Short mmCIF file of C-alpha atoms in Angstrom, two decimals:
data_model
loop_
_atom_site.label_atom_id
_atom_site.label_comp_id
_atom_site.label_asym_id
_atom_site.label_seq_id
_atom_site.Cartn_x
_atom_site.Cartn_y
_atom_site.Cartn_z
CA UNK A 28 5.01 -9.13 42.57
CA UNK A 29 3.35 -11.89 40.01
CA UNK A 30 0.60 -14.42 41.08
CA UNK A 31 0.23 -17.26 39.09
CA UNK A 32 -2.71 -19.62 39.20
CA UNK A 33 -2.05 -23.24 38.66
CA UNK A 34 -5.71 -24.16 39.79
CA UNK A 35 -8.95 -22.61 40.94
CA UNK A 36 -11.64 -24.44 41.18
CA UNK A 37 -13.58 -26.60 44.00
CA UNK A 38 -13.93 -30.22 44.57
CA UNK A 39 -12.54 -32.78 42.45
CA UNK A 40 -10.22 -32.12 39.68
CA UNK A 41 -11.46 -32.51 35.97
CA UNK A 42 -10.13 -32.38 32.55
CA UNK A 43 -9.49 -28.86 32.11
CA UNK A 44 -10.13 -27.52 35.40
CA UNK A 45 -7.71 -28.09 38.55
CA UNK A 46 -7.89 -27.69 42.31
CA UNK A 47 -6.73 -24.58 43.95
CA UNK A 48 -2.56 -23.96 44.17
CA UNK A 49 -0.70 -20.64 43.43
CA UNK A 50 2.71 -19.75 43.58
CA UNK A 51 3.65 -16.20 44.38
CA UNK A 52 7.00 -14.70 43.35
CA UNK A 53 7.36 -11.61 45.54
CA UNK A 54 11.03 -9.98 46.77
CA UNK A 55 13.33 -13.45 45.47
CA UNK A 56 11.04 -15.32 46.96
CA UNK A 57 8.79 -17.88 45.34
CA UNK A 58 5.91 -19.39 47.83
CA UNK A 59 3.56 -21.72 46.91
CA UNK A 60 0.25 -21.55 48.32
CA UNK A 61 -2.22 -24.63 48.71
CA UNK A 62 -1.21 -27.92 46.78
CA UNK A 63 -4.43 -29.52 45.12
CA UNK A 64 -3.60 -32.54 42.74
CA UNK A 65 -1.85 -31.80 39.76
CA UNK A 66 0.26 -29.19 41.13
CA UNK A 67 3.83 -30.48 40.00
CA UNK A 68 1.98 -30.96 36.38
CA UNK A 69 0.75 -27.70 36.31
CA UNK A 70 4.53 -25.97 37.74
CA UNK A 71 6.28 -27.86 34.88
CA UNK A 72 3.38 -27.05 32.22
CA UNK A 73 4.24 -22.97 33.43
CA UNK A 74 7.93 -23.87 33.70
CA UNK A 75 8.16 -23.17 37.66
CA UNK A 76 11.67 -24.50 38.86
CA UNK A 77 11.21 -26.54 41.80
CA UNK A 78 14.13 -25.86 43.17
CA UNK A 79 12.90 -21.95 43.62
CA UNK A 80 10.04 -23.02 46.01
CA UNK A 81 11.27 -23.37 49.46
CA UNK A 82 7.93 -22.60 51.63
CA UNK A 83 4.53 -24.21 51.03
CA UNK A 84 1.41 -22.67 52.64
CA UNK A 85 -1.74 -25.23 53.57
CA UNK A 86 -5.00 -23.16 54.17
CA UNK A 87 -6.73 -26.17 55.39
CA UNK A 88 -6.79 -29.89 55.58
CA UNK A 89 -9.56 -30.64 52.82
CA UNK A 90 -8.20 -32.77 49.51
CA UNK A 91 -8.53 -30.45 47.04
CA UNK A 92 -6.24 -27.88 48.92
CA UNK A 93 -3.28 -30.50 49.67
CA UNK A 94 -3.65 -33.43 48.43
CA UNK A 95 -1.33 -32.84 45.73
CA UNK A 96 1.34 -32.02 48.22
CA UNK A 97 2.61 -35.87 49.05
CA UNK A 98 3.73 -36.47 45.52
CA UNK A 99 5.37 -32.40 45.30
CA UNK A 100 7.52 -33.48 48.15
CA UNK A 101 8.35 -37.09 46.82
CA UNK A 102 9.18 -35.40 43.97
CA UNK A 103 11.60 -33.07 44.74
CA UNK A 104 13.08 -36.53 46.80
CA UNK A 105 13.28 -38.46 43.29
CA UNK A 106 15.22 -34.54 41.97
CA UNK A 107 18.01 -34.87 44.70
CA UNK A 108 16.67 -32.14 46.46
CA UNK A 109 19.50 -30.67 49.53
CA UNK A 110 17.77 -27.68 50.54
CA UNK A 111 15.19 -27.42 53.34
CA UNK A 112 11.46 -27.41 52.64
CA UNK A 113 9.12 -25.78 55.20
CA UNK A 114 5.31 -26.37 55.44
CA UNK A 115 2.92 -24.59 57.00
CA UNK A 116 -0.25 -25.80 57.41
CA UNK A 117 -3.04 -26.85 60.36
CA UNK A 118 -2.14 -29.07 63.04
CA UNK A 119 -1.99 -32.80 61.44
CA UNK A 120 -0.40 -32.20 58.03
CA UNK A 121 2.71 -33.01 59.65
CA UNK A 122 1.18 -36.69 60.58
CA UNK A 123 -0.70 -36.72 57.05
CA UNK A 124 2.40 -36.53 55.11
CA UNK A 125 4.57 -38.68 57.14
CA UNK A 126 2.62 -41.53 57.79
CA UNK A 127 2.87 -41.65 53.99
CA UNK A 128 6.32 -41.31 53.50
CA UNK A 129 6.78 -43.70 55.86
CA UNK A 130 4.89 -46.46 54.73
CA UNK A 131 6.10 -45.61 51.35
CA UNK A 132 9.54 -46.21 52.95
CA UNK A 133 10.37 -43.08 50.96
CA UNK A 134 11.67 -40.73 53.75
CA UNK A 135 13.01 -37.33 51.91
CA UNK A 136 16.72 -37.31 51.86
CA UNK A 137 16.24 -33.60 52.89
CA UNK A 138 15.37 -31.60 55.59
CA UNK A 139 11.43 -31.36 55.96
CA UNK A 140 10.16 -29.20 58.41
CA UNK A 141 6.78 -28.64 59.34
CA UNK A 142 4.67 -25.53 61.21
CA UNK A 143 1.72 -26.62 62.43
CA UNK A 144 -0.96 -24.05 62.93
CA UNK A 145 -3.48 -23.93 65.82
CA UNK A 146 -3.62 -19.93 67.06
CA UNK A 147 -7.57 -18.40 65.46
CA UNK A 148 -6.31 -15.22 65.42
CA UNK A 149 -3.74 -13.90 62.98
CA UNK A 150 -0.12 -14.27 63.62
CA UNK A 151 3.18 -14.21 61.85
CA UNK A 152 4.60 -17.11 60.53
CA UNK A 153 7.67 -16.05 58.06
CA UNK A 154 9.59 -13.04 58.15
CA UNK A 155 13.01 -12.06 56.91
CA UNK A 156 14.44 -8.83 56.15
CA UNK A 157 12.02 -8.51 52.93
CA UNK A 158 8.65 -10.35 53.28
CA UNK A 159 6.70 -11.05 56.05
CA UNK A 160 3.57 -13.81 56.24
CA UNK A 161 0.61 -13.54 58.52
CA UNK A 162 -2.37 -15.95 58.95
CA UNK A 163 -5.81 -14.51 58.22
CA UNK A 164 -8.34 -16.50 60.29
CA UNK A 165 -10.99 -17.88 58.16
CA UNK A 166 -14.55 -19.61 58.76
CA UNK A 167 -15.39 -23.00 57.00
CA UNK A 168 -16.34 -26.19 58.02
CA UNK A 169 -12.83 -27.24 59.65
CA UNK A 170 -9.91 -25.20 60.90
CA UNK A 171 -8.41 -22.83 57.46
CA UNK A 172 -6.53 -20.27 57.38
CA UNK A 173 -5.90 -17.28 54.53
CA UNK A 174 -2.32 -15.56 54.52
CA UNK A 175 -1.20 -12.07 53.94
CA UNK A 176 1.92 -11.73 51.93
CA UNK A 177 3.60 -8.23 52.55
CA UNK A 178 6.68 -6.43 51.71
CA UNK A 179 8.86 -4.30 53.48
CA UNK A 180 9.76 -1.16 52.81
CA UNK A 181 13.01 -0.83 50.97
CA UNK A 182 15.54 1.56 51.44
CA UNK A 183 15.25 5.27 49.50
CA UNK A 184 17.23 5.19 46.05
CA UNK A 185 20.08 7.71 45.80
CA UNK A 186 19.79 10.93 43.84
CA UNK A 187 23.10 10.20 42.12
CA UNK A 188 23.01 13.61 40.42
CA UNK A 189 22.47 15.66 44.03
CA UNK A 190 25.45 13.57 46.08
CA UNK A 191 27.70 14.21 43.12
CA UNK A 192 26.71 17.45 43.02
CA UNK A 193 27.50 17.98 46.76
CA UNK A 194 30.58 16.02 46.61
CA UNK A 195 29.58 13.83 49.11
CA UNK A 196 31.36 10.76 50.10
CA UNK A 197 30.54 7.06 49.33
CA UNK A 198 31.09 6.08 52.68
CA UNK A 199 28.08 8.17 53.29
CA UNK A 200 25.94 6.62 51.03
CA UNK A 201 24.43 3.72 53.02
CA UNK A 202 23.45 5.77 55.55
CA UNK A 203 21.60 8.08 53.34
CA UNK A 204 19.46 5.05 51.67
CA UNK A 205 18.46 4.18 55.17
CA UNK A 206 16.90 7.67 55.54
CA UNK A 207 19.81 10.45 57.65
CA UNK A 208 20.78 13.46 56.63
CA UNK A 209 23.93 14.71 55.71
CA UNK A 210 26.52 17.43 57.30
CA UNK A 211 28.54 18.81 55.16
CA UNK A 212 32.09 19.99 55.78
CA UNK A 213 31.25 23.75 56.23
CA UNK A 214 28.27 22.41 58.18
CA UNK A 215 25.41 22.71 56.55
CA UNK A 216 22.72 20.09 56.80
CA UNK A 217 21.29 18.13 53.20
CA UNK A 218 17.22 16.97 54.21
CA UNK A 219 17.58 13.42 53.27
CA UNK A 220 14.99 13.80 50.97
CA UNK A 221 16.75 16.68 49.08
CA UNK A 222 19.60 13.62 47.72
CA UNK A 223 16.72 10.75 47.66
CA UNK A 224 14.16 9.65 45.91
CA UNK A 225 10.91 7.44 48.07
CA UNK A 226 11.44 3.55 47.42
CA UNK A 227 8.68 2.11 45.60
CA UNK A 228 5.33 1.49 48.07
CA UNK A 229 5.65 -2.12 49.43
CA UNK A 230 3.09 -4.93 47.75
CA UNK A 231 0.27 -6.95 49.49
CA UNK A 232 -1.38 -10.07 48.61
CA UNK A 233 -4.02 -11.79 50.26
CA UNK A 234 -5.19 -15.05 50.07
CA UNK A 235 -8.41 -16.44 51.27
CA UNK A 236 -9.16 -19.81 50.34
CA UNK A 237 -12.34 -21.57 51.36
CA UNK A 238 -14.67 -19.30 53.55
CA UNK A 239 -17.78 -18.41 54.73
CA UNK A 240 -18.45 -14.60 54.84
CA UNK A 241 -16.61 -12.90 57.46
CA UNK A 242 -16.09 -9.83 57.84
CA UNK A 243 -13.74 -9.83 60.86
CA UNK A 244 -10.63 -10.17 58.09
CA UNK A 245 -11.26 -6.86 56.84
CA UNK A 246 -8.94 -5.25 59.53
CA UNK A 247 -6.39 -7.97 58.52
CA UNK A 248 -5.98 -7.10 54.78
CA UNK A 249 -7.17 -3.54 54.59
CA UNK A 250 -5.59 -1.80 51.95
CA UNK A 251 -3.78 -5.11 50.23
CA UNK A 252 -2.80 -4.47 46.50
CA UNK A 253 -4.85 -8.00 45.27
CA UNK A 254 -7.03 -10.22 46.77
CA UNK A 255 -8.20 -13.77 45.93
CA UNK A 256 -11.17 -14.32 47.62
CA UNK A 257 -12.73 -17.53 46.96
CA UNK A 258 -16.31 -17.35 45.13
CA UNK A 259 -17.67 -20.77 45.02
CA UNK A 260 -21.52 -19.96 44.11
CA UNK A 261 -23.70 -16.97 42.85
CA UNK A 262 -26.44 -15.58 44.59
CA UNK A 263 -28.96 -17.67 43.14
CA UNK A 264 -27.56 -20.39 45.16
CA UNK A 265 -26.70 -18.24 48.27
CA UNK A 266 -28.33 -21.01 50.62
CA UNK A 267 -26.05 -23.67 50.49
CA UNK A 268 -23.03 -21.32 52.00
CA UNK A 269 -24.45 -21.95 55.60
CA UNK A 270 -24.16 -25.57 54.89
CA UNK A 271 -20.89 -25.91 53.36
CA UNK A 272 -19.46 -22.23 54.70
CA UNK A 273 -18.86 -21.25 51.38
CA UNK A 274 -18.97 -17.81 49.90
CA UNK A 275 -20.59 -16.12 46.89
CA UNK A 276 -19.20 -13.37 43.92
CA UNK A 277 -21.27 -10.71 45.78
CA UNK A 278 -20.01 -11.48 49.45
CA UNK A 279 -16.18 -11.89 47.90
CA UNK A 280 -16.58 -7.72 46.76
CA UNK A 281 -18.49 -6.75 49.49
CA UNK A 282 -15.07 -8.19 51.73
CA UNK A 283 -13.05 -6.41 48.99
CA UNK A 284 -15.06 -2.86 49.32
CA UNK A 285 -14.92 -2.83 52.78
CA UNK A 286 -11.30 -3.51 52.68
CA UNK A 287 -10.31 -1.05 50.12
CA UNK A 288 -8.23 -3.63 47.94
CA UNK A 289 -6.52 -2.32 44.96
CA UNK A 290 -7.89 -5.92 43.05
CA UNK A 291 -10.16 -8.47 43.47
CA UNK A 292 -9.42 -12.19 41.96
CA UNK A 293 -12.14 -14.63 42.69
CA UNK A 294 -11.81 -18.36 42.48
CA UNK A 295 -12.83 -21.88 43.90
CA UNK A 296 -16.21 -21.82 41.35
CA UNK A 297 -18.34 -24.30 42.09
CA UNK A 298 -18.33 -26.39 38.45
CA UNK A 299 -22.22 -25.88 37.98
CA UNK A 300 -22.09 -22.64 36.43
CA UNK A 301 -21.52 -22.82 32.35
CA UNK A 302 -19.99 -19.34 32.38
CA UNK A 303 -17.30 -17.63 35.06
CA UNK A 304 -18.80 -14.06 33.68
CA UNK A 305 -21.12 -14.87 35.98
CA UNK A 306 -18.97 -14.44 38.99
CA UNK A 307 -17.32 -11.03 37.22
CA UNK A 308 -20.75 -9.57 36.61
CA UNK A 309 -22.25 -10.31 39.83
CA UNK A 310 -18.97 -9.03 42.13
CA UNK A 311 -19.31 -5.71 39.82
CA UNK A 312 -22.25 -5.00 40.82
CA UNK A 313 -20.28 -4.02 44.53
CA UNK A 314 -16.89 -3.49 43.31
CA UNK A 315 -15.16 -2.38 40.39
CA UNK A 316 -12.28 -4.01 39.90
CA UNK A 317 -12.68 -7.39 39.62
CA UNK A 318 -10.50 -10.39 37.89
CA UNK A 319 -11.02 -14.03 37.28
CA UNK A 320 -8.70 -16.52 37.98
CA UNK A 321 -8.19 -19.28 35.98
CA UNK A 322 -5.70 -22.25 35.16
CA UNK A 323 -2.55 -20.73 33.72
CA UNK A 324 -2.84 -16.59 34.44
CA UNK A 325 -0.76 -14.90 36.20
CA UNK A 326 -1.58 -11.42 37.90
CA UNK A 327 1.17 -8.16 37.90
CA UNK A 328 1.33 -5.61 40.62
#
C-alpha cells in the first residue's frame, strides 16, 4: 500500500505549497482522494498515469478540496479517455461539475458517473473482491466526509514443499488457498495449516480531511495501519477550531491514541506557522509515531 501526497495544506494554493489531494495505490487499484487545484500538475510532476485512476473521492464541497477536479476531468476528455470515471462526493458535486461542463459545451466523451453522499453515519461506498471503501463521518462547518480504505484478506499461500511432499493433487490446490483441509487417499486428514502459510495481514488507511475533534470516528478506524488526520493549527491557537471546526497536532494524536493506529500523518497546516516541526513535536507529546506530510512524499505500509 503507498500514499502519495500531491498537496497538504489549507486555503489557497501558493508557490510551493498546494491544496490537499492524494492518490492511494492499494490492491491494483489507484484512488485519488480530494482534488485541490493543481492536482493534474502535481500527478504528472510524480509521473501518476491518468489512465490508472478510475475513482475520485470528495471529502467535502470547500475549494481547496475539489476545485481542481473540473479541469482533472476535462483533462482526461482532451486524453481520449473510454473508460468510466466515478466520483464520490456530497450531494451537489454532481450539479457543480456539470453545470460547468455544460456551459463549457465540453461534455466528457466518457462515461461520468457520480455518487452523491448524504447518509452521517458511515457506510460503504466501493467494494470488489479486494478493497472495500467506507465513509467516516466528520464534523466541520458543512457536510465532509473521511474514508477508510481496507483490504481483504487474501487467500493462504501454498507450502509448495508440504503438497509435494504429500503428493497431493493440483486440482486440490485452490481449495487449500481458500482455507480446507485435505483427505488423503489412505484417509488421513492434512490441517490446512500444516500445507499453508497465513496471507499477509490486510492494510488500512484512513483519511480525515477537514475536522473538528471528534471522537465518535475512533470506532470507525480503530486499528488502521496510517492515518492522515488533518492538523490545521497548534495549541497556541486552539480557539479558532470552534469557529472554523478545525483541529490541532495534539487533538489529531489524541484521535490516533485512542484508535490504536499503526501511523499518524498530519496535514492541512494552516500557512502561519514558519516550521511544520511544530506540528511533529506537539502530536509527540501524545503519540509516538508521527509523520508529516508534505508535497511530493509518499508513505509505505
Amino acid at each position: 500500500m503507498k500514499l502519495t501526497i500531491l498537496g497538504c495544506y489549507s486555503a489557497t494554493p501558493r508557490n510551493l505549497n498546494n491544496p490537499t489531494a492524494q492518490v492511494l495505490e492499494i490492491k491494483n487499484h489507484l484512488f485519488s482522494i480530494d482534488c485541490g487545484e493543481g492536482t493534474q500538475l502535481q500527478l504528472r510532476k510524480m509521473k501518476i498515469k491518468f489512465s490508472r485512476i478510475k475513482h475520485i473521492f470528495i471529502s467535502h464541497l470547500h475549494g481547496d478540496h475539489f476545485f481542481g477536479l473540473p479541469g482533472l476531468v476535462s483533462t482526461f476528455r482532451l486524453l481520449g479517455r473510454e473508460q468510466e470515471l466515478h466520483i464520490y462526493g456530497p450531494k451537489g458535486i454532481k450539479e457543480a461539475i456539470t453545470l460547468l461542463l455544460k456551459l463549457g459545451d465540453s461534455w466528457t466523451n466518457y462515461p461520468l458517473i457520480f455518487h452523491e453522499l448524504t447518509s452521517t453515519t458511515s457506510q460503504t461506498i466501493f467494494e470488489d473482491d479486494k478493497v472495500s471503501v467506507k465513509t467516516i463521518p466528520l464534523h466541520h462547518r458543512v457536510y465532509t466526509n473521511g474514508f477508510l480504505f481496507q483490504e481483504k484478506s487474501s487467500e493462504r499461500t501454498l507450502n509448495i514443499e508440504a503438497v509435494s511432499k504429500l503428493q497431493i493433487d493440483k486440482n486440490q490446490y485452490n481449495n487449500i488457498k481458500k482455507g480446507q483441509a485435505v483427505t488423503l487417499e489412505n484417509g488421513t486428514v492434512i490441517p490446512n495449516e500444516k500445507i499453508t502459510f497465513d496471507p499477509a495481514k490486510p492494510k488500512s488507511y484512513a483519511f480525515c480531511s477537514d475536522t473538528a475533534y471528534k471522537e465518535e470516528i475512533v470506532s470507525i478506524i480503530a486499528g488502521t495501519d496510517l492515518l492522515y488526520h488533518e492538523s490545521t493549527f497548534l495549541e497556541t491557537e486552539k480557539h479558532l477550531c470552534a469557529k472554523t471546526k478545525h483541529a490541532t497536532a495534539k487533538e489529531a494524536a489524541t484521535i490516533a491514541k485512542k484508535a490504536n493506529v499503526g501511523k499518524l500523518i498530519l496535514g492541512h497546516y494552516s500557512t502561519r506557522y514558519k516550521s511544520l516541526e511544530l506540528f511533529r513535536e506537539e502530536a509527540k507529546t501524545v503519540f509516538e509515531n508521527v509523520e508529516l506530510a508534505e508535497d511530493g512524499k509518499s508513505f509505505l505500509a
